[in-house]
Short mmCIF file of C-alpha atoms in Angstrom, two decimals:
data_model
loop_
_atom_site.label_atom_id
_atom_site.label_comp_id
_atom_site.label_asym_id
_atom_site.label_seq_id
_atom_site.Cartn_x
_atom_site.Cartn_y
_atom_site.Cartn_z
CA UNK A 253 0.00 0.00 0.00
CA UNK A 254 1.08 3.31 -1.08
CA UNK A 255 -0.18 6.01 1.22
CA UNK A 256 -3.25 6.84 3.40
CA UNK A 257 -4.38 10.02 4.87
CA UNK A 258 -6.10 10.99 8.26
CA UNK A 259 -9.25 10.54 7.29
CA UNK A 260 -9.52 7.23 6.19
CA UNK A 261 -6.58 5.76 8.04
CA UNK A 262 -9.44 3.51 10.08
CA UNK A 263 -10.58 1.26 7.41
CA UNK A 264 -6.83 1.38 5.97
CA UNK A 265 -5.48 0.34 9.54
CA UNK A 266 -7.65 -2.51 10.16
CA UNK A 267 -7.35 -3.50 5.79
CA UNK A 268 -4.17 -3.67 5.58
CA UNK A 269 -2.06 -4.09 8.56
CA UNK A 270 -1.79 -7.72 8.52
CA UNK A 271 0.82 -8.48 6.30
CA UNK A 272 3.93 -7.06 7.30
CA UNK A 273 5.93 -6.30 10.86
CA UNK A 274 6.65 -2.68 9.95
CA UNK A 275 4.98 0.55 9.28
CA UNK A 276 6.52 3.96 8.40
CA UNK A 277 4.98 7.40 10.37
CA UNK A 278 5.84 10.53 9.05
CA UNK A 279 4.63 13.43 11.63
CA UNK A 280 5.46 17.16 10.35
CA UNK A 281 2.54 20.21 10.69
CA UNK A 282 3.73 21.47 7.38
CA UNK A 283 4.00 18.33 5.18
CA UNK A 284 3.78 18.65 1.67
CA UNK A 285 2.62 15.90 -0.67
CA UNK A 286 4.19 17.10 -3.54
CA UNK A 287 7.69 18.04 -2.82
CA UNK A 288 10.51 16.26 -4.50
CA UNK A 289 12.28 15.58 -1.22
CA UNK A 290 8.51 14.15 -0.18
CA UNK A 291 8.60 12.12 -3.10
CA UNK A 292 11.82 11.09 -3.07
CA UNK A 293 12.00 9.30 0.50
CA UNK A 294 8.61 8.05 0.21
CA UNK A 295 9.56 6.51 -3.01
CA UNK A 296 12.94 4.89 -1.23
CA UNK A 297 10.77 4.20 1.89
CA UNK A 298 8.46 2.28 0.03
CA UNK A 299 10.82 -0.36 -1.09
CA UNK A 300 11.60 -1.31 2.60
CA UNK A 301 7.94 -0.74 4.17
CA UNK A 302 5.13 -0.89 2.35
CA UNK A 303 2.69 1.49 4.53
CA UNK A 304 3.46 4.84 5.38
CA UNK A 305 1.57 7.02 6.90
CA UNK A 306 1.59 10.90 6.79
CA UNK A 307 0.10 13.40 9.98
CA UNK A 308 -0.04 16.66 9.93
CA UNK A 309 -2.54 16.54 13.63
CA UNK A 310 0.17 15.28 16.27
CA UNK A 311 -2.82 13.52 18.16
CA UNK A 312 -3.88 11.43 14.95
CA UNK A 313 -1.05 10.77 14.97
CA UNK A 314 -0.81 9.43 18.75
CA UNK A 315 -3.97 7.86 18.31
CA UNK A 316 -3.01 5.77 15.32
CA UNK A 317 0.32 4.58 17.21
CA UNK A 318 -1.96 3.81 20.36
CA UNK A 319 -3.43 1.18 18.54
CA UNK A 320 -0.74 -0.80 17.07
CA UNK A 321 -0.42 -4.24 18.72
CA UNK A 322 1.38 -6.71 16.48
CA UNK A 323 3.86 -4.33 14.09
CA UNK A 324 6.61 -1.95 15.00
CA UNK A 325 6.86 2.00 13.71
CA UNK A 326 9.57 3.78 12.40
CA UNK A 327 8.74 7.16 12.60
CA UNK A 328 10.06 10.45 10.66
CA UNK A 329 8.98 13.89 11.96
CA UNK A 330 10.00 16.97 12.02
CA UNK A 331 12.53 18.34 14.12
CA UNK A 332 10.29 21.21 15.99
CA UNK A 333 7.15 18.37 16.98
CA UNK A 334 9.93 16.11 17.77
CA UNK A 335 11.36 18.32 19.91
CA UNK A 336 8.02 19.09 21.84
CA UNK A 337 6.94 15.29 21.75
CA UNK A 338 9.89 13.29 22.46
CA UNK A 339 9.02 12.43 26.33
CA UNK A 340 5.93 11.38 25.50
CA UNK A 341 6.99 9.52 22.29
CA UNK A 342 9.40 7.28 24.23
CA UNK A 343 6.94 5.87 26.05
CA UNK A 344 5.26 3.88 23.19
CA UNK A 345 6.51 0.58 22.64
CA UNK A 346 5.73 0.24 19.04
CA UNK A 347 7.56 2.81 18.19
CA UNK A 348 11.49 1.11 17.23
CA UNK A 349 13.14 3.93 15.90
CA UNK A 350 13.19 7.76 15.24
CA UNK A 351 14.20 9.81 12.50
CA UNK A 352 14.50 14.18 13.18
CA UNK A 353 14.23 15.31 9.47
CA UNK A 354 14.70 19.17 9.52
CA UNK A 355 15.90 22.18 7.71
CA UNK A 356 18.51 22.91 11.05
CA UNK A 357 21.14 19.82 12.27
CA UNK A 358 23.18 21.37 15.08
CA UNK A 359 20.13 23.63 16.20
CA UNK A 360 17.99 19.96 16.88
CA UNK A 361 20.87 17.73 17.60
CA UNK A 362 21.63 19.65 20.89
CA UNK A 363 18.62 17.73 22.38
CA UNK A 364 18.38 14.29 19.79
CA UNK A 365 21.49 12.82 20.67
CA UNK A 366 20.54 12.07 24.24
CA UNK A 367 17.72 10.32 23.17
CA UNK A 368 17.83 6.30 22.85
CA UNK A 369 15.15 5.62 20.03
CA UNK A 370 15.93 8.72 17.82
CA UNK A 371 18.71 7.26 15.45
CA UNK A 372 20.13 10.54 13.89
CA UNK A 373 19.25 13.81 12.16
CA UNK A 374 18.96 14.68 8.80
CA UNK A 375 18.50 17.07 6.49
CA UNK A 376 18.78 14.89 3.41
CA UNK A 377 16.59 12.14 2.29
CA UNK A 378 19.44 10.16 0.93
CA UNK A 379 20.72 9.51 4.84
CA UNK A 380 17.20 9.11 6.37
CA UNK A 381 16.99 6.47 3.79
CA UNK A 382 20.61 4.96 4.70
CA UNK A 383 20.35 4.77 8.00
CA UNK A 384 16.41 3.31 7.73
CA UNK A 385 17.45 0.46 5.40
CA UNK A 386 20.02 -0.66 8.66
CA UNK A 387 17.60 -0.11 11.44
CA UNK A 388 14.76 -1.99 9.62
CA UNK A 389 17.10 -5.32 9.04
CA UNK A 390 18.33 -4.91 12.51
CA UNK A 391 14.85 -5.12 13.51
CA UNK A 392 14.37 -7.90 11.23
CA UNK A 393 16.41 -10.18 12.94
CA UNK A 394 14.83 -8.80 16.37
CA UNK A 395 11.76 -9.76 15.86
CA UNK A 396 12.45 -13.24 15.33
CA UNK A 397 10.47 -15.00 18.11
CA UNK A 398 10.57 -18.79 20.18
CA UNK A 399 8.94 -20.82 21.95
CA UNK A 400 10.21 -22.73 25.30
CA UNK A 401 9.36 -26.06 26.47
CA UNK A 402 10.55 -26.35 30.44
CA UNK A 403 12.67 -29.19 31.72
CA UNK A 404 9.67 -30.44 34.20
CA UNK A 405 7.25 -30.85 31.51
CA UNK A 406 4.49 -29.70 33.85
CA UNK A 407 2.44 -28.60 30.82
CA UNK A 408 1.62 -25.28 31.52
CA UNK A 409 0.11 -23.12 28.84
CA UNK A 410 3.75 -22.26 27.58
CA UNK A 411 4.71 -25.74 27.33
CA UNK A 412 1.34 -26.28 25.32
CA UNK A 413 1.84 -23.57 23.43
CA UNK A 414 5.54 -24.76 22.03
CA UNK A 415 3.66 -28.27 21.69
CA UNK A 416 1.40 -26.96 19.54
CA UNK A 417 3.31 -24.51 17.70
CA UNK A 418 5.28 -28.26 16.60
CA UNK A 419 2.17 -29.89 15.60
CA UNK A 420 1.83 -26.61 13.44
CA UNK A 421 4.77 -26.62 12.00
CA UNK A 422 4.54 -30.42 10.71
CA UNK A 423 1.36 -30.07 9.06
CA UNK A 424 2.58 -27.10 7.46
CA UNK A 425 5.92 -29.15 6.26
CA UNK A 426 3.46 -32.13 5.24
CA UNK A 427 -0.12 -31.52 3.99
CA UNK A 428 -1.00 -31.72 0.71
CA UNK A 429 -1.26 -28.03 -1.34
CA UNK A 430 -3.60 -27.55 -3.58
CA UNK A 431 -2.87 -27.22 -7.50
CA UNK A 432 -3.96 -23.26 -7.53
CA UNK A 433 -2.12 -22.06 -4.55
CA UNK A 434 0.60 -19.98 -6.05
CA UNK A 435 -1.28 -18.24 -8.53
CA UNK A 436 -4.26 -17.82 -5.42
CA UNK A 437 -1.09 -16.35 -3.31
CA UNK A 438 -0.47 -14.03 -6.24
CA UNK A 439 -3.52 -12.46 -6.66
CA UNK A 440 -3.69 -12.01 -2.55
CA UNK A 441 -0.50 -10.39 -3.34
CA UNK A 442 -1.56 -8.01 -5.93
CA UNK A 443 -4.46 -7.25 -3.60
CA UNK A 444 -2.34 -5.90 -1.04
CA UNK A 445 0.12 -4.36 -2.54
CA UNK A 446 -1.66 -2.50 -5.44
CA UNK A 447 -0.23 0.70 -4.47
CA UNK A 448 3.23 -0.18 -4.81
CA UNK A 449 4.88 -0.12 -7.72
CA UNK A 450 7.81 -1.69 -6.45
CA UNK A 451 6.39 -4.84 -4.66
CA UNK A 452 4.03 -5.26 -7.75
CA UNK A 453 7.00 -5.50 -10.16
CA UNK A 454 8.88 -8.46 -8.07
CA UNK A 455 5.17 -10.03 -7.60
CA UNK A 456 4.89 -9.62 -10.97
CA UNK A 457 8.73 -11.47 -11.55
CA UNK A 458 7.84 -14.13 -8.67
CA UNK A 459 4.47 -15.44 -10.75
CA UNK A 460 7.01 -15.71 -13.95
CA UNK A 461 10.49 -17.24 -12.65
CA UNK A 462 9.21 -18.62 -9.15
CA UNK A 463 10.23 -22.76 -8.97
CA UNK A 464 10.97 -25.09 -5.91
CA UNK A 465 14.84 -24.81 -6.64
CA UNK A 466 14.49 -21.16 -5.77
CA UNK A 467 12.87 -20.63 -3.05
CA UNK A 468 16.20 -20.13 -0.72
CA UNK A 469 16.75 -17.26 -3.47
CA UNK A 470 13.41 -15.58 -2.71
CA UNK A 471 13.43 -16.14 0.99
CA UNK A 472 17.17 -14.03 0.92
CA UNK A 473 15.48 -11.26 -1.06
CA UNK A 474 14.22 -8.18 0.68
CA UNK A 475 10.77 -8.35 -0.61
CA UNK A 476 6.94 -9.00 0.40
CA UNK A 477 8.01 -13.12 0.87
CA UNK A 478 9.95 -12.50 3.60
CA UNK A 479 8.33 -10.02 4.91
CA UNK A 480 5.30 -11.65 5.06
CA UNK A 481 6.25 -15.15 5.76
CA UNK A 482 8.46 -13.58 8.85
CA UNK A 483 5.22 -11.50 10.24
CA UNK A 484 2.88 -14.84 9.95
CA UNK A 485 4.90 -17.05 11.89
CA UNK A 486 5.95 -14.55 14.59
CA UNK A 487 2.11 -14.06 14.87
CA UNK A 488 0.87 -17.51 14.42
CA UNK A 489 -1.11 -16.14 11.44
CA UNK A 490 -3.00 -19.12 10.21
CA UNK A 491 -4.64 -17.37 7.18
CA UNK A 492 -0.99 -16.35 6.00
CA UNK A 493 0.58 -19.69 6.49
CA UNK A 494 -2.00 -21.13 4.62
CA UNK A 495 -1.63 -19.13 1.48
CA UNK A 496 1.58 -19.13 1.96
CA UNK A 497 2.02 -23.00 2.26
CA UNK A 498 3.27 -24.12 -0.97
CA UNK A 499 6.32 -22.17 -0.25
CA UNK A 500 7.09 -23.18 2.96
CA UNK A 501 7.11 -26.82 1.53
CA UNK A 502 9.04 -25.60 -1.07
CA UNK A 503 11.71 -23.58 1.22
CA UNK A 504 11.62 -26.89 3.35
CA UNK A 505 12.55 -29.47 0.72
CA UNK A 506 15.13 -27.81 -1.04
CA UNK A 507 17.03 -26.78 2.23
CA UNK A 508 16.95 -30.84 2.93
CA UNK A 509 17.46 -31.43 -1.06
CA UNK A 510 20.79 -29.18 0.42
CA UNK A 511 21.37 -30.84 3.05
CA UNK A 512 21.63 -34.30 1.68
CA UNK A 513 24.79 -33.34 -0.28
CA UNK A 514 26.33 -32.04 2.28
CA UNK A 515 29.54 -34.01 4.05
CA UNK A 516 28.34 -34.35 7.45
CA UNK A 517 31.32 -36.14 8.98
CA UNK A 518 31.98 -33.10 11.34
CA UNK A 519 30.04 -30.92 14.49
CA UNK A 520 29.79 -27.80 13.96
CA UNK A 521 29.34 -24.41 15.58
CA UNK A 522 27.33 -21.72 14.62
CA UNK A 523 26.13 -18.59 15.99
CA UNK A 524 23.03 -15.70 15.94
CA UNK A 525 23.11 -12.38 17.55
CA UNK A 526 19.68 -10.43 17.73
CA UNK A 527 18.10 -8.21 20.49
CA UNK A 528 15.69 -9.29 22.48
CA UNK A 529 13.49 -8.00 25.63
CA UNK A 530 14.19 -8.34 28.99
CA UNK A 531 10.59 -10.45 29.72
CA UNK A 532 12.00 -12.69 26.79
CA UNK A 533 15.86 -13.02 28.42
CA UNK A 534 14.02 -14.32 31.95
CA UNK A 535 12.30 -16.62 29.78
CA UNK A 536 15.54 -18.27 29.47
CA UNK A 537 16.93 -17.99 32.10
CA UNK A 538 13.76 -19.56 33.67
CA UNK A 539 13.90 -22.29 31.00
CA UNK A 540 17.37 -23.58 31.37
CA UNK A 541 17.68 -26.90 30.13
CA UNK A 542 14.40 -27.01 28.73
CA UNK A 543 14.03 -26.80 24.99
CA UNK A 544 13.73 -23.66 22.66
CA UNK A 545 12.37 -23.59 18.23
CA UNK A 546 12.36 -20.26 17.11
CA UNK A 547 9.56 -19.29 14.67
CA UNK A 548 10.88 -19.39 11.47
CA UNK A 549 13.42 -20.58 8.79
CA UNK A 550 16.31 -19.41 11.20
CA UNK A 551 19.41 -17.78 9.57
CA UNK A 552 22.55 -18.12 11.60
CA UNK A 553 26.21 -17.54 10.73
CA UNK A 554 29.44 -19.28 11.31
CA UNK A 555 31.55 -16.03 12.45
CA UNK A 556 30.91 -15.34 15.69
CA UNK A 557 31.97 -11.54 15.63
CA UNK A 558 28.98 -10.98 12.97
CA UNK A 559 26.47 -12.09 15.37
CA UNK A 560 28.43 -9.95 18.02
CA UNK A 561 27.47 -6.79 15.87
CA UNK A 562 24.14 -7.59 15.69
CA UNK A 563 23.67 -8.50 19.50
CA UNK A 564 25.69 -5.06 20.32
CA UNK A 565 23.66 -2.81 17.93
CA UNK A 566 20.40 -4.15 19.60
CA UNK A 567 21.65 -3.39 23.26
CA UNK A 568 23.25 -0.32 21.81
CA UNK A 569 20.23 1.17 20.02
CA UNK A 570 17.28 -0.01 20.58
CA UNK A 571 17.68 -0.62 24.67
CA UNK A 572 16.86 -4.51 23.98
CA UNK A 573 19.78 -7.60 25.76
CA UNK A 574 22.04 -8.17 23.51
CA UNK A 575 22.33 -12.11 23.23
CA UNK A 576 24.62 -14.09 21.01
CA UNK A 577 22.91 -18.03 20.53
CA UNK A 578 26.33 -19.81 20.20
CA UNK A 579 24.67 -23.42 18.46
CA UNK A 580 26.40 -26.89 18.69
CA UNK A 581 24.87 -28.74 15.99
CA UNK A 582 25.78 -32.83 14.64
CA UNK A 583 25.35 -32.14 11.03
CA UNK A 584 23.65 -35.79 10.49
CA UNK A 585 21.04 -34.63 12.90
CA UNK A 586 19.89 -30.99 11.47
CA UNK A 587 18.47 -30.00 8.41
CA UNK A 588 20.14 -27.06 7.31
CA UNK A 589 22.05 -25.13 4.18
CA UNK A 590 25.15 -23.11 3.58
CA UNK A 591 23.58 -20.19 2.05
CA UNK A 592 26.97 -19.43 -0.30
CA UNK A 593 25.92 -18.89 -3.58
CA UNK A 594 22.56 -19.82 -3.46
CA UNK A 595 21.16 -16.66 -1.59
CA UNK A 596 19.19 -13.60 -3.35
CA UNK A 597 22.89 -11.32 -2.77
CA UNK A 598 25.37 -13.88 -3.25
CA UNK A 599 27.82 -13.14 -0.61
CA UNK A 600 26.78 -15.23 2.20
CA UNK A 601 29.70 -16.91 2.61
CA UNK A 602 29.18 -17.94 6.27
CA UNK A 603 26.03 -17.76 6.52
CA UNK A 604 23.62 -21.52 7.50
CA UNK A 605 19.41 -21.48 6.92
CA UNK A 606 17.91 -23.83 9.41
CA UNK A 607 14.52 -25.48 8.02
CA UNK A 608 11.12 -24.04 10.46
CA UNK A 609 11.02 -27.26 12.71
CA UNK A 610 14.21 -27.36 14.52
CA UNK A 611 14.51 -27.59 17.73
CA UNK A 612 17.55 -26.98 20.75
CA UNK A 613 18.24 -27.37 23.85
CA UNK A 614 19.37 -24.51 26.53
CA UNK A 615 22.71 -25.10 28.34
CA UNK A 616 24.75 -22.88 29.44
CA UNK A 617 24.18 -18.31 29.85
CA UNK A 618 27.03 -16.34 31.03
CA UNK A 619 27.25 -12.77 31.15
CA UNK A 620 29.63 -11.14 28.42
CA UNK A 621 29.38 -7.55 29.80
CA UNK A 622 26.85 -5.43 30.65
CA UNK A 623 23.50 -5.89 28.80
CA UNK A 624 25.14 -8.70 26.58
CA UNK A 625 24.41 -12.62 26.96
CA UNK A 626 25.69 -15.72 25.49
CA UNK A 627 23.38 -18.60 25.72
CA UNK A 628 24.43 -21.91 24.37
CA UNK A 629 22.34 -24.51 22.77
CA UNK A 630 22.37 -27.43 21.43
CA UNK A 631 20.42 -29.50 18.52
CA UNK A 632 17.72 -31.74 19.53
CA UNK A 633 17.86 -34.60 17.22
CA UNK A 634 13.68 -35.24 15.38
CA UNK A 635 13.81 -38.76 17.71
CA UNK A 636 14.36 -37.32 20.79
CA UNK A 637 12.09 -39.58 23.05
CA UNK A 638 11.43 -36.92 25.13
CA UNK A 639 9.81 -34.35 22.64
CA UNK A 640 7.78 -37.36 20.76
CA UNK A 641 6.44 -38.69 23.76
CA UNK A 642 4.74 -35.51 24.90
CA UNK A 643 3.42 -34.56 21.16
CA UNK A 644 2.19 -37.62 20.91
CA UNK A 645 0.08 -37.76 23.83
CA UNK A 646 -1.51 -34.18 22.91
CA UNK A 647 -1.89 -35.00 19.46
CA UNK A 648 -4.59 -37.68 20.85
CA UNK A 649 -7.08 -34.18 20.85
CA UNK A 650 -6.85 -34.17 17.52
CA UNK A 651 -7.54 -37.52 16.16
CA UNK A 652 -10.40 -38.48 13.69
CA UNK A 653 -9.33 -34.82 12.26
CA UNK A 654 -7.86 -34.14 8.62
CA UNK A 655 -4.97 -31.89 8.46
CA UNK A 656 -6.97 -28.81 7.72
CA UNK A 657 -9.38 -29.24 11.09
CA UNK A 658 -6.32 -30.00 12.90
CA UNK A 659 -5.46 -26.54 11.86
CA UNK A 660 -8.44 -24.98 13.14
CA UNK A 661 -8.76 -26.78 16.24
CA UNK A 662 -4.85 -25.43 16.77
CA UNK A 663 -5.91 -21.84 15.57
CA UNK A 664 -8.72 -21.95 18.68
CA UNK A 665 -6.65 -23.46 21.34
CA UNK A 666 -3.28 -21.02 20.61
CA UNK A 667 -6.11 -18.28 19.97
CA UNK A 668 -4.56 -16.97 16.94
CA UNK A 669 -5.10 -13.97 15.08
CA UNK A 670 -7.46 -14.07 11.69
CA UNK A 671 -10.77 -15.89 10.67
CA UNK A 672 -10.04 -19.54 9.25
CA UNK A 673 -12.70 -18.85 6.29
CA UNK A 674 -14.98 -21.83 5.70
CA UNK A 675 -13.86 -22.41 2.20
CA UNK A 676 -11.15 -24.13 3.66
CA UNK A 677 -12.97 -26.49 5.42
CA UNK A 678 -15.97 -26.84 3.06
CA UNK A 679 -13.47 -27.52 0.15
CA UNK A 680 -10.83 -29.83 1.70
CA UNK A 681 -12.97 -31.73 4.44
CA UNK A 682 -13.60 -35.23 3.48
CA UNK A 683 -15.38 -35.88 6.53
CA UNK A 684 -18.14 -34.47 9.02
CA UNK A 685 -16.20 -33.29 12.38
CA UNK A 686 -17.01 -30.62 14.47
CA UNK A 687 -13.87 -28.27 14.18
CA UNK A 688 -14.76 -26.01 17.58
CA UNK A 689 -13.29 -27.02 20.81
CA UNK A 690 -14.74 -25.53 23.99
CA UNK A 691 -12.58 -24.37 26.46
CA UNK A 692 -14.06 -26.39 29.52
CA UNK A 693 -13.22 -29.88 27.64
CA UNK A 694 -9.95 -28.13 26.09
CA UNK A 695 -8.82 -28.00 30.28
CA UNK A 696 -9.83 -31.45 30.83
CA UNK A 697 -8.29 -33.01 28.05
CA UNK A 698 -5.08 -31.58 29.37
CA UNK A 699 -5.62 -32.31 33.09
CA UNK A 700 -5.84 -35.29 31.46
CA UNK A 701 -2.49 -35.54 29.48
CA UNK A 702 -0.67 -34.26 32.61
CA UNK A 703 -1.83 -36.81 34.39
CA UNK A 704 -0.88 -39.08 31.83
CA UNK A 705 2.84 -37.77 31.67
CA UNK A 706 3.23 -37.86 35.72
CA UNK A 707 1.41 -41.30 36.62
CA UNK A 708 0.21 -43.68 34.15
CA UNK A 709 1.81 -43.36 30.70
CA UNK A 710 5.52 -43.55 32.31
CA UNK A 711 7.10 -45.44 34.56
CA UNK A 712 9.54 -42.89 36.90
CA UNK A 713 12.48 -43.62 35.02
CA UNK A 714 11.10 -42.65 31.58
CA UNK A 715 13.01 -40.06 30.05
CA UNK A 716 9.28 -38.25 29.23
CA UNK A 717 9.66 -37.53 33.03
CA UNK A 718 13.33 -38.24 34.25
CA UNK A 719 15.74 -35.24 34.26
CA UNK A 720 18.43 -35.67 32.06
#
């Protein structure tokens, strides 16, 4: 989507932000439409984000960030509002990043540089642009969530929730697609992006060259896949995932088509550095020893002073813990690709894609320095006893289901975002089930499996249930 104004930024917000993590603000009393500078960033913007939104009314403008929930803003605005509105403008979460675009640098970098989200001013589009590209990969790689299962295996509603988030993921990897789905993806496509010219010309280049063998190509790019694909499994977005489903099969296969040429004589150790918030880092630490999948095709790197820069920059900019994942992995065990050559740019030379369903164990976090972790994991191999045991049993709620109800009764239990629409189960439902599950048997079923786990499945020793 191009641009909306103030007036009709309702039915815009709740149209179209579904699709992406990111949405550009621009704030300034005295914006003008038709400048060339106006044009020019929006037009560079645009490539990166694909809604931006212009105020001119500071509290539309509030109002519009007050009721963000799933996407982060990075906004522009001008260096006198900024001035006035920076204490207030720190306080909003969804807000990552800030860019002071003005006509006077030293006059409004007197008060910008003590402020943590505000990463510069400028008086030329060129740098706003620059400096936007970095801070929006940077928050790329933040946003890149996980899911913990605890060493007791109490089932708790975390623990169910990385349970299910599995089951997800496997029916995604597995079920059957159906014949149209590419070209139906495309035209979802087109309907979301009509506005932008640039996302409609590499829509219009994926629906020509797209193919299976590709797919690491298009997932490297810096387009709507990624973006998209990214968003919908941070968010659990069931709609997405199902459009987008032929290409996570795709993605999947050809990483393990990778893989299978691959010498895997050796172990090997590879690293990822992101930000990530402090609720998040006692996660861990609460979790240690228990298991951790992060939620999506994970891209890690074999040099551990590159995922240093990243972790650093996050702690540095953004006010997140810096944490550096150092990863022990047997190479027979994981299903991963060197991205050298293969990738969208080409120069990944250490760079390793991890297919959506792995999944580690924590060890080891020490402290590096102030506001900077390293946490050490380790692969969990797709037999562990442990981890089958415990799907297994909670994959009993689901039986006498297809694949697609399965997906709906997950959808109600994780309470995810988005209406399932009935086409999907009128279409691909060979058999009469009801798809709803209400909450009171929902408990019981799992009083029930916890039970299971602690008395009667397992005898005391089993490794469901012994500590390791």
């Amino acid at each position: 989507m191009a641009r909306v104004n103030e007036k009709n930024i309702q039915s815009s917000h709740r149209e179209f932000l579904t699709v992406e993590n990111f949405i550009g603000v621009w704030l300034d009393a005295n914006i003008n439409h038709r400048s060339d500078d106006y044009q020019s960033l929006f037009t560079q913007v645009q490539q990166l984000i694909d809604l931006i939104v212009p105020f001119t009314d500071p509290e539309s403008c509030m109002d519009f960030i007050s009721d963000i929930k799933n996407e982060k803003i990075f906004l522009i605005i001008s260096g006198s509002l900024g001035e006035k509105m920076i204490s207030l403008l720190q306080n909003f979460s969804q807000i990552n990043s800030i860019y002071i675009y003005c006509d006077n640098k030293a006059k409004h970098e007197k008060w910008a540089n003590k402020e943590k989200k505000i990463q510069g001013v400028f008086t030329k589009t060129q740098a706003i642009y620059d400096v936007f590209r970095r801070d929006i990969r940077q928050c790329q790689d933040d946003l890149v969530s996980f899911n913990m299962l605890s060493s007791a295996y109490d089932l708790n509603q975390s623990d169910q929730l990385f349970i299910y988030i599995q089951i997800l993921k496997d029916i995604l990897i597995h079920m059957e697609c159906e014949p149209n789905s590419k070209l139906d993806f495309i035209d979802f496509c087109h309907s979301r992006y009509q506005h932008n010219p640039y996302q409609l010309d590499i829509i219009r280049e994926f629906k020509n060259d797209y193919k299976q063998s590709s797919a690491i190509w298009w997932y490297t790019r810096e387009c709507f896949i990624s973006s998209m694909l990214n968003k919908a499994f941070r968010i659990h977005d069931i709609d997405i995932l199902i459009k987008m489903n032929f290409f996570i099969q795709d993605l999947h296969q050809e990483i393990k088509r990778l893989h299978s040429k691959l010498n895997k004589q050796n172990h090997l150790t590879i690293y990822r550095g992101q930000g990530i918030t402090e609720g998040e880092f006692q996660k861990i630490l609460d979790n240690s020893n228990g298991f951790i999948s992060f939620n999506n095709f994970l891209i890690t790197t074999t040099d551990k002073n590159v995922s240093l820069v990243y972790a650093c920059s996050a702690r540095d900019n953004h006010g997140l813990v810096g944490v550096i994942f150092q990863i022990n992995i047997d190479q027979s065990q994981a299903i991963f690709t060197p991205l050298h050559k293969i990738d969208y740019y080409s120069e990944s030379t250490k760079e390793i894609l991890f297919t959506i369903n792995t999944i580690f164990r924590i060890h080891n976090i020490h402290q590096i320095e102030n506001g900077l972790w390293e946490i050490q994991l380790t692969l969990t191999a797709d037999d562990n006893e442990q981890l089958k045991n415990i799907k297994r049993l909670m994959q009993k709620e689901f039986e006498g289901k297809n694949e697609i109800e399965q997906l709906h009764a997950i959808m109600t239990k994780m309470q995810m975002p988005g209406e399932f629409e009935s086409e999907y189960i009128e279409t691909q439902t060979a058999h009469e089930h009801p798809v709803h599950e209400e909450t009171e048997a929902h408990h019981a079923d799992m009083e029930t499996v916890q039970e299971n786990i602690r008395n009667n499945e397992f005898e005391s020793e089993h490794p469901v249930i012994a500590p390791e």
